[in-house]
mmCIF file of C-alpha atoms and ligand atoms in Angstrom:
data_model
loop_
_atom_site.group_PDB
_atom_site.id
_atom_site.type_symbol
_atom_site.label_atom_id
_atom_site.label_comp_id
_atom_site.label_asym_id
_atom_site.label_seq_id
_atom_site.Cartn_x
_atom_site.Cartn_y
_atom_site.Cartn_z
ATOM 1 C CA MET A 199 -32.277 -32.952 -21.601
ATOM 2 C CA ALA A 200 -29.597 -30.397 -21.276
ATOM 3 C CA ASN A 201 -27.768 -30.592 -18.060
ATOM 4 C CA ILE A 202 -28.327 -27.156 -16.573
ATOM 5 C CA ALA A 203 -25.845 -26.194 -13.965
ATOM 6 C CA SER A 204 -26.022 -22.895 -12.212
ATOM 7 C CA ALA A 205 -23.520 -21.528 -9.816
ATOM 8 C CA LEU A 206 -23.848 -18.573 -7.543
ATOM 9 C CA LEU A 207 -20.666 -17.347 -5.998
ATOM 10 C CA ILE A 208 -20.385 -14.594 -3.465
ATOM 11 C CA LEU A 209 -17.017 -13.107 -2.744
ATOM 12 C CA VAL A 210 -16.314 -10.504 -0.140
ATOM 13 C CA LEU A 211 -13.011 -8.703 -0.533
ATOM 14 C CA ALA A 212 -11.743 -6.834 2.454
ATOM 15 C CA ALA A 213 -10.844 -3.302 1.443
ATOM 16 C CA PRO A 214 -7.162 -2.862 2.196
ATOM 17 C CA ALA A 215 -6.513 -0.337 4.914
ATOM 18 C CA ALA A 216 -3.826 2.016 3.716
ATOM 19 C CA PHE A 217 -2.069 4.735 5.598
ATOM 20 C CA ALA A 218 -0.468 7.752 4.039
ATOM 21 C CA ALA A 219 3.216 7.621 4.927
ATOM 22 C CA THR A 220 5.172 10.821 4.544
ATOM 23 C CA THR A 221 8.850 11.207 3.760
ATOM 24 C CA TYR A 222 10.176 14.425 5.231
ATOM 25 C CA THR A 223 13.282 15.853 3.600
ATOM 26 C CA VAL A 224 15.190 17.311 6.517
ATOM 27 C CA GLY A 225 15.737 21.023 5.906
ATOM 28 C CA ASP A 226 13.582 20.802 2.793
ATOM 29 C CA SER A 227 15.474 22.026 -0.294
ATOM 30 C CA SER A 228 18.476 23.194 1.780
ATOM 31 C CA GLY A 229 19.054 19.713 3.123
ATOM 32 C CA TRP A 230 21.229 18.775 6.098
ATOM 33 C CA THR A 231 23.851 21.554 6.350
ATOM 34 C CA ASN A 232 25.657 23.838 8.791
ATOM 35 C CA PHE A 233 23.246 26.592 7.902
ATOM 36 C CA GLY A 234 19.996 24.849 8.720
ATOM 37 C CA ASP A 235 17.719 25.751 11.584
ATOM 38 C CA TYR A 236 16.220 22.396 12.406
ATOM 39 C CA THR A 237 14.260 23.593 15.411
ATOM 40 C CA THR A 238 12.304 25.850 13.106
ATOM 41 C CA TRP A 239 12.072 23.129 10.469
ATOM 42 C CA VAL A 240 10.509 20.694 12.963
ATOM 43 C CA SER A 241 7.910 23.122 14.277
ATOM 44 C CA GLY A 242 4.423 22.491 12.999
ATOM 45 C CA LYS A 243 5.239 19.046 11.660
ATOM 46 C CA THR A 244 3.799 15.821 12.979
ATOM 47 C CA PHE A 245 6.002 12.778 12.557
ATOM 48 C CA ALA A 246 4.168 9.489 12.787
ATOM 49 C CA VAL A 247 5.246 5.878 12.897
ATOM 50 C CA GLY A 248 5.583 4.777 9.283
ATOM 51 C CA ASP A 249 6.903 8.131 8.091
ATOM 52 C CA SER A 250 10.563 8.600 7.162
ATOM 53 C CA LEU A 251 13.197 11.266 7.333
ATOM 54 C CA LEU A 252 15.373 11.845 4.299
ATOM 55 C CA PHE A 253 18.702 13.483 5.025
ATOM 56 C CA LYS A 254 20.536 14.965 2.028
ATOM 57 C CA TYR A 255 24.041 16.203 2.655
ATOM 58 C CA SER A 256 27.522 16.594 1.224
ATOM 59 C CA SER A 257 30.499 14.427 2.161
ATOM 60 C CA THR A 258 31.640 16.857 4.855
ATOM 61 C CA HIS A 259 28.613 15.846 6.912
ATOM 62 C CA SER A 260 27.050 12.743 8.328
ATOM 63 C CA VAL A 261 23.959 11.774 10.271
ATOM 64 C CA ALA A 262 24.341 10.228 13.693
ATOM 65 C CA GLU A 263 21.408 9.066 15.739
ATOM 66 C CA VAL A 264 22.191 9.637 19.387
ATOM 67 C CA SER A 265 20.620 9.722 22.842
ATOM 68 C CA LYS A 266 19.082 12.854 24.297
ATOM 69 C CA ASP A 267 22.102 13.430 26.521
ATOM 70 C CA ASP A 268 24.480 13.160 23.579
ATOM 71 C CA TYR A 269 22.221 15.426 21.536
ATOM 72 C CA ASP A 270 22.270 18.017 24.305
ATOM 73 C CA SER A 271 26.051 17.812 24.742
ATOM 74 C CA CYS A 272 26.901 17.171 21.079
ATOM 75 C CA SER A 273 28.797 14.052 22.083
ATOM 76 C CA THR A 274 29.722 11.468 19.464
ATOM 77 C CA SER A 275 31.025 8.880 21.921
ATOM 78 C CA ASN A 276 27.881 6.703 21.916
ATOM 79 C CA ILE A 277 26.398 6.967 18.449
ATOM 80 C CA LEU A 278 23.428 4.650 18.030
ATOM 81 C CA LYS A 279 23.477 4.625 14.243
ATOM 82 C CA THR A 280 25.508 6.461 11.613
ATOM 83 C CA TYR A 281 24.631 7.341 8.049
ATOM 84 C CA THR A 282 27.286 8.629 5.642
ATOM 85 C CA ASP A 283 25.986 7.956 2.145
ATOM 86 C CA GLY A 284 24.794 11.500 1.449
ATOM 87 C CA SER A 285 21.164 10.540 0.975
ATOM 88 C CA SER A 286 19.912 8.654 3.975
ATOM 89 C CA THR A 287 16.393 7.523 4.647
ATOM 90 C CA VAL A 288 15.622 6.954 8.297
ATOM 91 C CA PRO A 289 12.377 5.058 8.873
ATOM 92 C CA LEU A 290 10.406 6.206 11.898
ATOM 93 C CA SER A 291 9.411 2.829 13.246
ATOM 94 C CA THR A 292 8.638 3.468 16.892
ATOM 95 C CA ALA A 293 6.855 6.226 18.777
ATOM 96 C CA GLY A 294 8.985 8.451 20.976
ATOM 97 C CA PRO A 295 11.753 11.024 20.675
ATOM 98 C CA MET A 296 14.636 10.670 18.220
ATOM 99 C CA TYR A 297 17.816 12.712 18.137
ATOM 100 C CA PHE A 298 20.237 13.292 15.283
ATOM 101 C CA ILE A 299 23.464 15.253 15.069
ATOM 102 C CA CYS A 300 26.217 15.741 12.523
ATOM 103 C CA SER A 301 29.315 14.019 13.816
ATOM 104 C CA THR A 302 31.776 16.352 12.058
ATOM 105 C CA PRO A 303 33.527 18.292 14.837
ATOM 106 C CA GLY A 304 31.930 21.665 15.479
ATOM 107 C CA HIS A 305 28.872 21.106 13.345
ATOM 108 C CA CYS A 306 26.480 19.950 16.083
ATOM 109 C CA SER A 307 27.450 22.756 18.404
ATOM 110 C CA GLY A 308 26.967 25.093 15.455
ATOM 111 C CA GLY A 309 23.353 23.978 15.214
ATOM 112 C CA MET A 310 23.472 20.930 12.979
ATOM 113 C CA LYS A 311 21.223 18.842 15.193
ATOM 114 C CA LEU A 312 17.691 17.605 14.955
ATOM 115 C CA ALA A 313 15.263 16.424 17.609
ATOM 116 C CA ILE A 314 11.858 15.031 16.703
ATOM 117 C CA THR A 315 9.036 13.260 18.490
ATOM 118 C CA VAL A 316 7.434 10.384 16.652
ATOM 119 C CA VAL A 317 3.783 9.767 17.448
ATOM 120 C CA ALA A 318 1.835 6.567 16.967
ATOM 121 C CA ALA A 319 0.073 6.294 13.649
ATOM 122 C CA SER A 320 -3.430 7.672 13.968
ATOM 123 C CA GLY A 321 -5.114 4.483 12.838
ATOM 124 C CA THR A 322 -7.463 6.406 10.592
ATOM 125 C CA PRO A 323 -7.254 4.820 7.205
ATOM 126 C CA THR A 324 -7.092 7.233 4.328
ATOM 127 C CA THR A 325 -8.258 6.596 0.819
ATOM 128 C CA PRO A 326 -6.764 3.284 -0.203
ATOM 129 C CA THR A 327 -3.867 3.752 -2.571
ATOM 130 C CA THR A 328 -4.128 0.177 -3.756
ATOM 131 C CA PRO A 329 -6.033 0.058 -7.016
ATOM 132 C CA ALA A 330 -9.186 -1.999 -7.093
ATOM 133 C CA PRO A 331 -8.773 -5.516 -8.468
ATOM 134 C CA PRO A 332 -9.267 -5.694 -12.255
ATOM 135 C CA ILE A 333 -12.572 -7.500 -11.845
ATOM 136 C CA MET A 334 -14.074 -4.384 -10.232
ATOM 137 C CA LYS A 335 -13.592 -2.468 -13.483
ATOM 138 C CA GLU A 336 -15.365 -5.019 -15.605
ATOM 139 C CA ASP A 337 -18.979 -5.088 -16.657
ATOM 140 C CA ASP A 338 -20.910 -7.828 -18.254
ATOM 141 C CA ASN A 339 -22.644 -5.885 -21.051
ATOM 142 C CA ASN A 340 -20.756 -7.707 -23.758
ATOM 143 C CA TRP A 341 -20.843 -11.075 -22.132
ATOM 144 C CA PRO A 342 -23.022 -13.870 -23.394
ATOM 145 C CA GLU A 343 -26.486 -13.726 -21.857
ATOM 146 C CA PRO A 344 -27.553 -16.569 -19.615
ATOM 147 C CA ASP A 345 -29.216 -19.132 -21.838
ATOM 148 C CA ARG A 346 -30.671 -22.587 -21.671
ATOM 149 C CA VAL A 347 -27.205 -24.090 -21.337
ATOM 150 C CA GLY A 348 -26.716 -22.495 -17.998
ATOM 151 C CA ARG A 349 -26.016 -19.425 -16.018
ATOM 152 C CA GLN A 350 -23.005 -18.231 -14.059
ATOM 153 C CA GLU A 351 -23.245 -15.390 -11.638
ATOM 154 C CA LEU A 352 -20.651 -13.698 -9.509
ATOM 155 C CA GLU A 353 -21.378 -11.138 -6.859
ATOM 156 C CA ILE A 354 -18.585 -9.099 -5.342
ATOM 157 C CA VAL A 355 -18.882 -6.870 -2.298
ATOM 158 C CA MET A 356 -15.901 -4.645 -1.651
ATOM 159 C CA GLY A 357 -16.361 -1.823 0.827
ATOM 160 C CA ASN A 358 -19.402 0.104 -0.361
ATOM 161 C CA GLU A 359 -19.163 -1.255 -3.868
ATOM 162 C CA HIS A 360 -21.401 -4.096 -4.795
ATOM 163 C CA ILE A 361 -21.276 -5.482 -8.308
ATOM 164 C CA SER A 362 -22.552 -8.576 -9.913
ATOM 165 C CA PHE A 363 -21.913 -10.302 -13.194
ATOM 166 C CA THR A 364 -24.011 -12.782 -15.027
ATOM 167 C CA THR A 365 -23.132 -14.739 -18.086
ATOM 168 C CA SER A 366 -23.917 -18.033 -19.613
ATOM 169 C CA LYS A 367 -22.121 -21.121 -18.488
ATOM 170 C CA ILE A 368 -18.543 -20.965 -19.626
ATOM 171 C CA GLY A 369 -17.366 -24.373 -20.638
ATOM 172 C CA SER A 370 -13.778 -23.597 -21.464
ATOM 173 C CA LEU A 371 -11.425 -20.857 -22.535
ATOM 174 C CA VAL A 372 -12.515 -21.448 -26.125
ATOM 175 C CA ASP A 373 -15.878 -19.923 -25.195
ATOM 176 C CA VAL A 374 -14.040 -16.985 -23.632
ATOM 177 C CA HIS A 375 -11.957 -16.289 -26.728
ATOM 178 C CA SER A 376 -14.936 -16.376 -29.036
ATOM 179 C CA SER A 377 -16.991 -13.922 -26.969
ATOM 180 C CA GLN A 378 -17.323 -10.191 -27.603
ATOM 181 C CA ASP A 379 -15.364 -9.239 -24.493
ATOM 182 C CA PRO A 380 -12.644 -11.859 -24.170
ATOM 183 C CA GLU A 381 -10.481 -9.673 -21.922
ATOM 184 C CA GLY A 382 -13.142 -9.053 -19.293
ATOM 185 C CA LEU A 383 -14.543 -12.529 -19.530
ATOM 186 C CA ARG A 384 -11.097 -14.032 -19.105
ATOM 187 C CA ILE A 385 -10.713 -12.208 -15.782
ATOM 188 C CA PHE A 386 -14.118 -13.513 -14.724
ATOM 189 C CA TYR A 387 -13.236 -17.002 -15.871
ATOM 190 C CA TYR A 388 -9.961 -17.210 -14.000
ATOM 191 C CA LEU A 389 -11.413 -15.652 -10.871
ATOM 192 C CA VAL A 390 -14.199 -18.184 -10.838
ATOM 193 C CA GLN A 391 -11.668 -20.970 -11.363
ATOM 194 C CA VAL A 392 -9.691 -19.770 -8.376
ATOM 195 C CA ILE A 393 -12.794 -19.367 -6.276
ATOM 196 C CA ALA A 394 -13.927 -22.829 -7.236
ATOM 197 C CA ILE A 395 -10.757 -24.221 -5.727
ATOM 198 C CA TYR A 396 -11.494 -22.557 -2.410
ATOM 199 C CA LYS A 397 -15.247 -22.731 -2.436
ATOM 200 C CA HIS A 398 -15.614 -25.498 0.079
ATOM 201 C CA GLY A 399 -14.252 -23.280 2.783
ATOM 202 C CA TYR A 400 -15.841 -19.986 1.854
ATOM 203 C CA LEU A 401 -18.598 -20.331 -0.652
ATOM 204 C CA PHE A 402 -21.708 -22.215 -1.448
ATOM 205 C CA GLU A 403 -22.839 -23.576 -4.735
ATOM 206 C CA CYS A 404 -26.282 -24.641 -5.757
ATOM 207 C CA SER A 405 -27.042 -26.850 -8.667
ATOM 208 C CA GLY A 406 -30.360 -27.484 -10.252
HETATM 209 CU CU1 LIG B 589 28.018 18.531 9.410
#
């Protein structure tokens, strides 16, 4: 008698929570200059943890992160962090106020200063930007039908998506290559191989 082995594997993939991070170009197309009005530029914007500021400026300028007191008085005696490369990305990693001035004499007092308040990330996940795993794009229409040799079935639940594949028992990659959909079946094959390695912890298998 043929040895009929059937395997049912259930895999639950956690949908990755992704947050939309924004990079704000300070001063927009004008950049970081003597002529900017950064109070106006800030108004109406919400800066959240995970966002970044991008300062673009010529070599006559710099970006200095300072305390509120030094921002108010345009003092460069206690600079927290300096950027001078002309195109500086400042990650907003903690909630709270942040203050930036240009350290070139006269520029801060002329208005080249920026104060922002960083708020905690909202925690509301947006549409995931991570593409679905390749297996989610497959279908089993061109796969060998389950037959008397055996049956393999894979169910995947990912968020609201629920798909399942069935095919006949795949003995080896030779069977995969000779099928009508070797590309899709190869993904299935390797995924099942990987799952099989971990199945004792996460999955059940029934044979009969
Ligand atoms: Cu300057």
